[in-house]
Amino acid sequence: MTALVLWKNGELLVGLRQQGPYRVAPNTGRMVRMARDRSDPSSLSNDHVRCLFHARNGTLWVGTANGLDYHVPTTWSFTAQDIFGDDRSDDEDLFFHRVEADGEHGVRIFSSGGFFVQDSIGAGLHHEPFDHEGRALQPTVIAADHHGVPIVGTEYGIARMAVNGGPLKAALEPSNEYLTYALGGMYQVRGISADTVRGRPVFVIATLGFGVQVVDANTQVVIGAAMPPSAKKLNTLSLVNSMAKSADGRYWFGSSGGLFSWQRDQPLVTPAASDTGTVVADDFFAPDEDVRQVMLLNDTVWAVTKSGALLCIVDDRLHRYSAPSWMRTAMHGIAADALGHLWITTNDGLLRFDPTDNTFLHVPVNDGQRFRKLSTAITALPDGRMAFCADNTLLTFRPEDFDRLPALPAAYLTDASAAGKTLKVHDGEVVLSYRSSVIDIGVSALALGHPQALLLEYRLDGVEDEWRTIGMSESIRYAGVPEGTHRLLVKVRDGFGRVGPEQLLLTISVNAPFWKRWWFYAIIAAMASSGAYAWSRYRLLQALKLQSVRNRIASDLHDEVGSSLSSITIGSQLAAQLTTLENEQVKKLLARIGETSSESLRSMSDIVWAIDPKNDQGEALVKRMRRIANELLESKGIDVSFSVSGGLEDLKLPMNARKEIVLIFKEAIHNVSKYSGASIVQVSLHRRNGTLAMSVKDDGKGFDPDLHPDGHGLGSMHRRATSLGSTLMLTSAPGLGTLVGVEVDLARIRD
């Protein structure tokens, strides 16, 4: 033993080193262990108790090997009373069917062990067995027959209450070959009502397995089933779990096949006719829902389902309300308090539903020990309390105790670590390297006065959209947080299902690797700019060098070769004039030398023009072409017209392109001069859509291109057009003149 304190109701609380605390009643010696429950986050964190401290406000502090725990008794708003008291049998686990008020302050419990009755608040419960021939009948519902005599529906038939301890008697004896409800048979009753159908006294009996039977009260004969008039089959709705009757005599039944109603003026479905027809929507609601219990509140029908839905029917219109998504639990029973709130038993405590705003409040039913899964047994007592049963215990509470709830605390950061090393938090921010972007974050919230441990909803903004949920004792872990700055957002959720405001808990910044930093991009950009500048400078220097070479070549050709050819031409002409010989061969030879040198001089002039950088602009090209046309055609009396468009004068052409275009043009003009016999020549130069089009058209005699494939310099023009990446266009016919042209893609021509 490590500690001892005085607990409530005269009990002692004893702390043991390895088995946790024990509640000890000195007068009886009874000991109840308060051990740790791993499935319960609100239980002790460890069974190794080191110390106990009972504060004046009633709070119990427990020091354990795993930290400090506390218990605030005022958070437990329920009064729990063991049904067996000191005579508890650990081998008997009661199943509860129903709980009802018994007098102004009394309670009657319908269970698998018979009746348990409490006569007044705080009094012990006394047991009233309900057996027949050695079998516990398990009472499920109580009603009165047409003479006011109590009859009890059970799991094994219908019986009359025993008087003065006498033996039970069957209330109804079957006299029908279809169904049986004798005592001892498997006839599970879920509702009984004495009624009159068309002047005939009957019992309306809802059963789990046989549907809703209507039995003649005098003859004990089953005269039919109270079903929707056109139900497909009797067994479709045979598993009836609950029955309720409205003030106007309309019955409502909750079954494993849905919720349906029946009115006394509707016909009964007989076994022989139960296999035909279809379901009628006016009488059938929520098909395929497993309805566990039905309750009437004024003119409204309420029902709960196994899937966790609350159904409401007003004026035969169905409304559905789903439990909070985080609960995902089955509903079992339903009852209304004096304020009109609905209280629903579930697999995880109670739900309170407010019909004025259609909101749910989760009410934990957990004293840190055992109360979890509830049953259908819940009711409102005349004194305003609510009563329900779970785990061999009767629990009561006052609904107004949950009108004022403890405030929701804010979450706060306790620690942050990466790879086992504590991280420094500065102004709410931690900085991580991209190599260690795994982070563990501890969070807590001070929650004195809350019945259950708080939960934390969290989300890393910019990384995920959905909220995750953990307990406050767990750590938030992220593995592989991406580069950048992210906000860790959290919300506190308490045991009542309330969610606090969104909080910024921590800013997480993950540094990118150096090759993704801005300065690295700046360096790369600077290097790229320097490289581009160096390359442009190199290209400029090379262009300048090329231009210098072209200038020198053009100057040398003009000064030396041009001078030499001019001298040869002049010399041959003088020799022809001065010779006294009458030899025709000598004259022809001298004439030929003169013509060849003149032609060479003209060709060289064209080459020099093409090489000279001063002639790179399109304006120089147009002037050269005009000069060539005038030199070759004016002496023949041929008129020449030029059409130039598209800003050709501003076009800068590479040397080789200029040369080839000029030579194609010169050859075409030469052919016109020598062979066409034309009187008019039209020259066209157009720049459009990234191309340069040049054509020469005459009105001469023309020719057949097929008969002269290589004549008139055509082969040379074809080769030059091909070198420009184009095709020579030639159109001609005898008597129709000739058209020669070429269209050059300016983007494809380079020096």
Short mmCIF file of N, CA, C and O in Angstrom, two decimals, residues 384-422:
data_model
loop_
_atom_site.label_atom_id
_atom_site.label_comp_id
_atom_site.label_asym_id
_atom_site.label_seq_id
_atom_site.Cartn_x
_atom_site.Cartn_y
_atom_site.Cartn_z
N GLY A 384 -39.36 14.46 -12.92
CA GLY A 384 -38.49 15.18 -13.82
C GLY A 384 -37.18 14.49 -14.12
O GLY A 384 -36.44 14.91 -15.02
N ARG A 385 -36.85 13.43 -13.38
CA ARG A 385 -35.62 12.71 -13.66
C ARG A 385 -35.78 11.80 -14.89
O ARG A 385 -36.90 11.47 -15.30
N MET A 386 -34.65 11.42 -15.45
CA MET A 386 -34.61 10.40 -16.49
C MET A 386 -33.95 9.17 -15.91
O MET A 386 -33.01 9.27 -15.10
N ALA A 387 -34.44 8.00 -16.31
CA ALA A 387 -33.89 6.74 -15.80
C ALA A 387 -33.58 5.83 -16.97
O ALA A 387 -34.33 5.76 -17.95
N PHE A 388 -32.45 5.14 -16.87
CA PHE A 388 -32.08 4.14 -17.88
C PHE A 388 -31.21 3.09 -17.21
O PHE A 388 -30.77 3.26 -16.06
N CYS A 389 -30.96 2.00 -17.92
CA CYS A 389 -30.25 0.86 -17.34
C CYS A 389 -29.08 0.46 -18.22
O CYS A 389 -29.15 0.51 -19.45
N ALA A 390 -28.00 0.03 -17.55
CA ALA A 390 -26.83 -0.50 -18.25
C ALA A 390 -25.96 -1.24 -17.25
O ALA A 390 -25.82 -0.81 -16.10
N ASP A 391 -25.41 -2.36 -17.67
CA ASP A 391 -24.43 -3.10 -16.86
C ASP A 391 -24.92 -3.36 -15.44
O ASP A 391 -24.24 -3.03 -14.46
N ASN A 392 -26.10 -3.97 -15.32
CA ASN A 392 -26.67 -4.34 -14.02
C ASN A 392 -26.82 -3.14 -13.10
O ASN A 392 -26.74 -3.26 -11.87
N THR A 393 -27.05 -1.97 -13.68
CA THR A 393 -27.11 -0.74 -12.90
C THR A 393 -28.28 0.11 -13.36
O THR A 393 -28.55 0.22 -14.56
N LEU A 394 -28.98 0.71 -12.38
CA LEU A 394 -30.00 1.71 -12.67
C LEU A 394 -29.34 3.08 -12.55
O LEU A 394 -28.75 3.41 -11.52
N LEU A 395 -29.44 3.89 -13.63
CA LEU A 395 -28.85 5.22 -13.63
C LEU A 395 -29.95 6.25 -13.79
O LEU A 395 -30.84 6.09 -14.64
N THR A 396 -29.88 7.29 -12.99
CA THR A 396 -30.84 8.39 -13.08
C THR A 396 -30.07 9.71 -13.12
O THR A 396 -28.95 9.81 -12.63
N PHE A 397 -30.70 10.71 -13.72
CA PHE A 397 -30.08 12.04 -13.79
C PHE A 397 -31.18 13.07 -14.03
O PHE A 397 -32.30 12.74 -14.42
N ARG A 398 -30.82 14.30 -13.79
CA ARG A 398 -31.74 15.41 -14.06
C ARG A 398 -31.29 16.10 -15.34
O ARG A 398 -30.13 16.53 -15.45
N PRO A 399 -32.16 16.22 -16.32
CA PRO A 399 -31.75 16.79 -17.61
C PRO A 399 -31.16 18.18 -17.51
O PRO A 399 -30.27 18.54 -18.28
N GLU A 400 -31.63 18.98 -16.52
CA GLU A 400 -31.13 20.36 -16.44
C GLU A 400 -29.66 20.42 -16.04
O GLU A 400 -29.01 21.47 -16.20
N ASP A 401 -29.10 19.31 -15.54
CA ASP A 401 -27.68 19.31 -15.19
C ASP A 401 -26.79 19.50 -16.42
O ASP A 401 -25.60 19.84 -16.27
N PHE A 402 -27.34 19.28 -17.60
CA PHE A 402 -26.53 19.39 -18.81
C PHE A 402 -26.86 20.65 -19.63
O PHE A 402 -26.44 20.77 -20.77
N ASP A 403 -27.61 21.56 -18.99
CA ASP A 403 -27.89 22.82 -19.67
C ASP A 403 -26.69 23.77 -19.60
O ASP A 403 -26.50 24.61 -20.48
N ARG A 404 -25.89 23.65 -18.54
CA ARG A 404 -24.70 24.48 -18.40
C ARG A 404 -23.49 23.55 -18.36
O ARG A 404 -23.31 22.78 -17.41
N LEU A 405 -22.68 23.62 -19.38
CA LEU A 405 -21.55 22.71 -19.53
C LEU A 405 -20.24 23.47 -19.30
O LEU A 405 -20.17 24.69 -19.47
N PRO A 406 -19.21 22.76 -18.89
CA PRO A 406 -17.90 23.43 -18.68
C PRO A 406 -17.38 24.02 -19.97
O PRO A 406 -17.64 23.52 -21.07
N ALA A 407 -16.65 25.12 -19.83
CA ALA A 407 -16.12 25.81 -21.01
C ALA A 407 -15.09 24.94 -21.71
O ALA A 407 -14.37 24.15 -21.09
N LEU A 408 -15.04 25.13 -23.02
CA LEU A 408 -14.04 24.41 -23.80
C LEU A 408 -12.68 25.10 -23.64
O LEU A 408 -12.57 26.31 -23.86
N PRO A 409 -11.64 24.36 -23.26
CA PRO A 409 -10.33 24.99 -23.12
C PRO A 409 -9.64 25.15 -24.47
O PRO A 409 -10.05 24.55 -25.46
N ALA A 410 -8.62 25.98 -24.49
CA ALA A 410 -7.79 26.13 -25.68
C ALA A 410 -6.65 25.12 -25.64
O ALA A 410 -6.18 24.73 -24.58
N ALA A 411 -6.22 24.70 -26.81
CA ALA A 411 -5.08 23.79 -26.90
C ALA A 411 -3.79 24.59 -26.85
O ALA A 411 -3.74 25.75 -27.26
N TYR A 412 -2.75 23.97 -26.35
CA TYR A 412 -1.44 24.62 -26.33
C TYR A 412 -0.36 23.60 -26.66
O TYR A 412 -0.52 22.39 -26.45
N LEU A 413 0.74 24.11 -27.17
CA LEU A 413 1.87 23.27 -27.59
C LEU A 413 2.70 22.90 -26.38
O LEU A 413 3.06 23.76 -25.57
N THR A 414 3.02 21.62 -26.24
CA THR A 414 3.88 21.17 -25.14
C THR A 414 5.31 20.92 -25.60
O THR A 414 6.25 21.23 -24.87
N ASP A 415 5.50 20.36 -26.78
CA ASP A 415 6.85 20.13 -27.27
C ASP A 415 6.79 19.82 -28.75
O ASP A 415 5.73 19.51 -29.31
N ALA A 416 7.94 19.93 -29.39
CA ALA A 416 8.10 19.57 -30.80
C ALA A 416 9.48 18.97 -30.97
O ALA A 416 10.47 19.50 -30.44
N SER A 417 9.57 17.86 -31.69
CA SER A 417 10.86 17.19 -31.87
C SER A 417 10.94 16.59 -33.26
O SER A 417 9.92 16.31 -33.90
N ALA A 418 12.18 16.41 -33.69
CA ALA A 418 12.46 15.76 -34.98
C ALA A 418 13.63 14.83 -34.78
O ALA A 418 14.67 15.24 -34.25
N ALA A 419 13.45 13.57 -35.17
CA ALA A 419 14.50 12.55 -35.03
C ALA A 419 14.96 12.44 -33.57
O ALA A 419 16.15 12.25 -33.30
N GLY A 420 14.02 12.59 -32.64
CA GLY A 420 14.34 12.46 -31.23
C GLY A 420 14.99 13.67 -30.61
O GLY A 420 15.29 13.67 -29.41
N LYS A 421 15.20 14.74 -31.38
CA LYS A 421 15.82 15.94 -30.85
C LYS A 421 14.78 17.05 -30.71
O LYS A 421 13.99 17.29 -31.62
N THR A 422 14.79 17.71 -29.57
CA THR A 422 13.85 18.79 -29.32
C THR A 422 14.12 19.96 -30.25
O THR A 422 15.27 20.37 -30.45
#
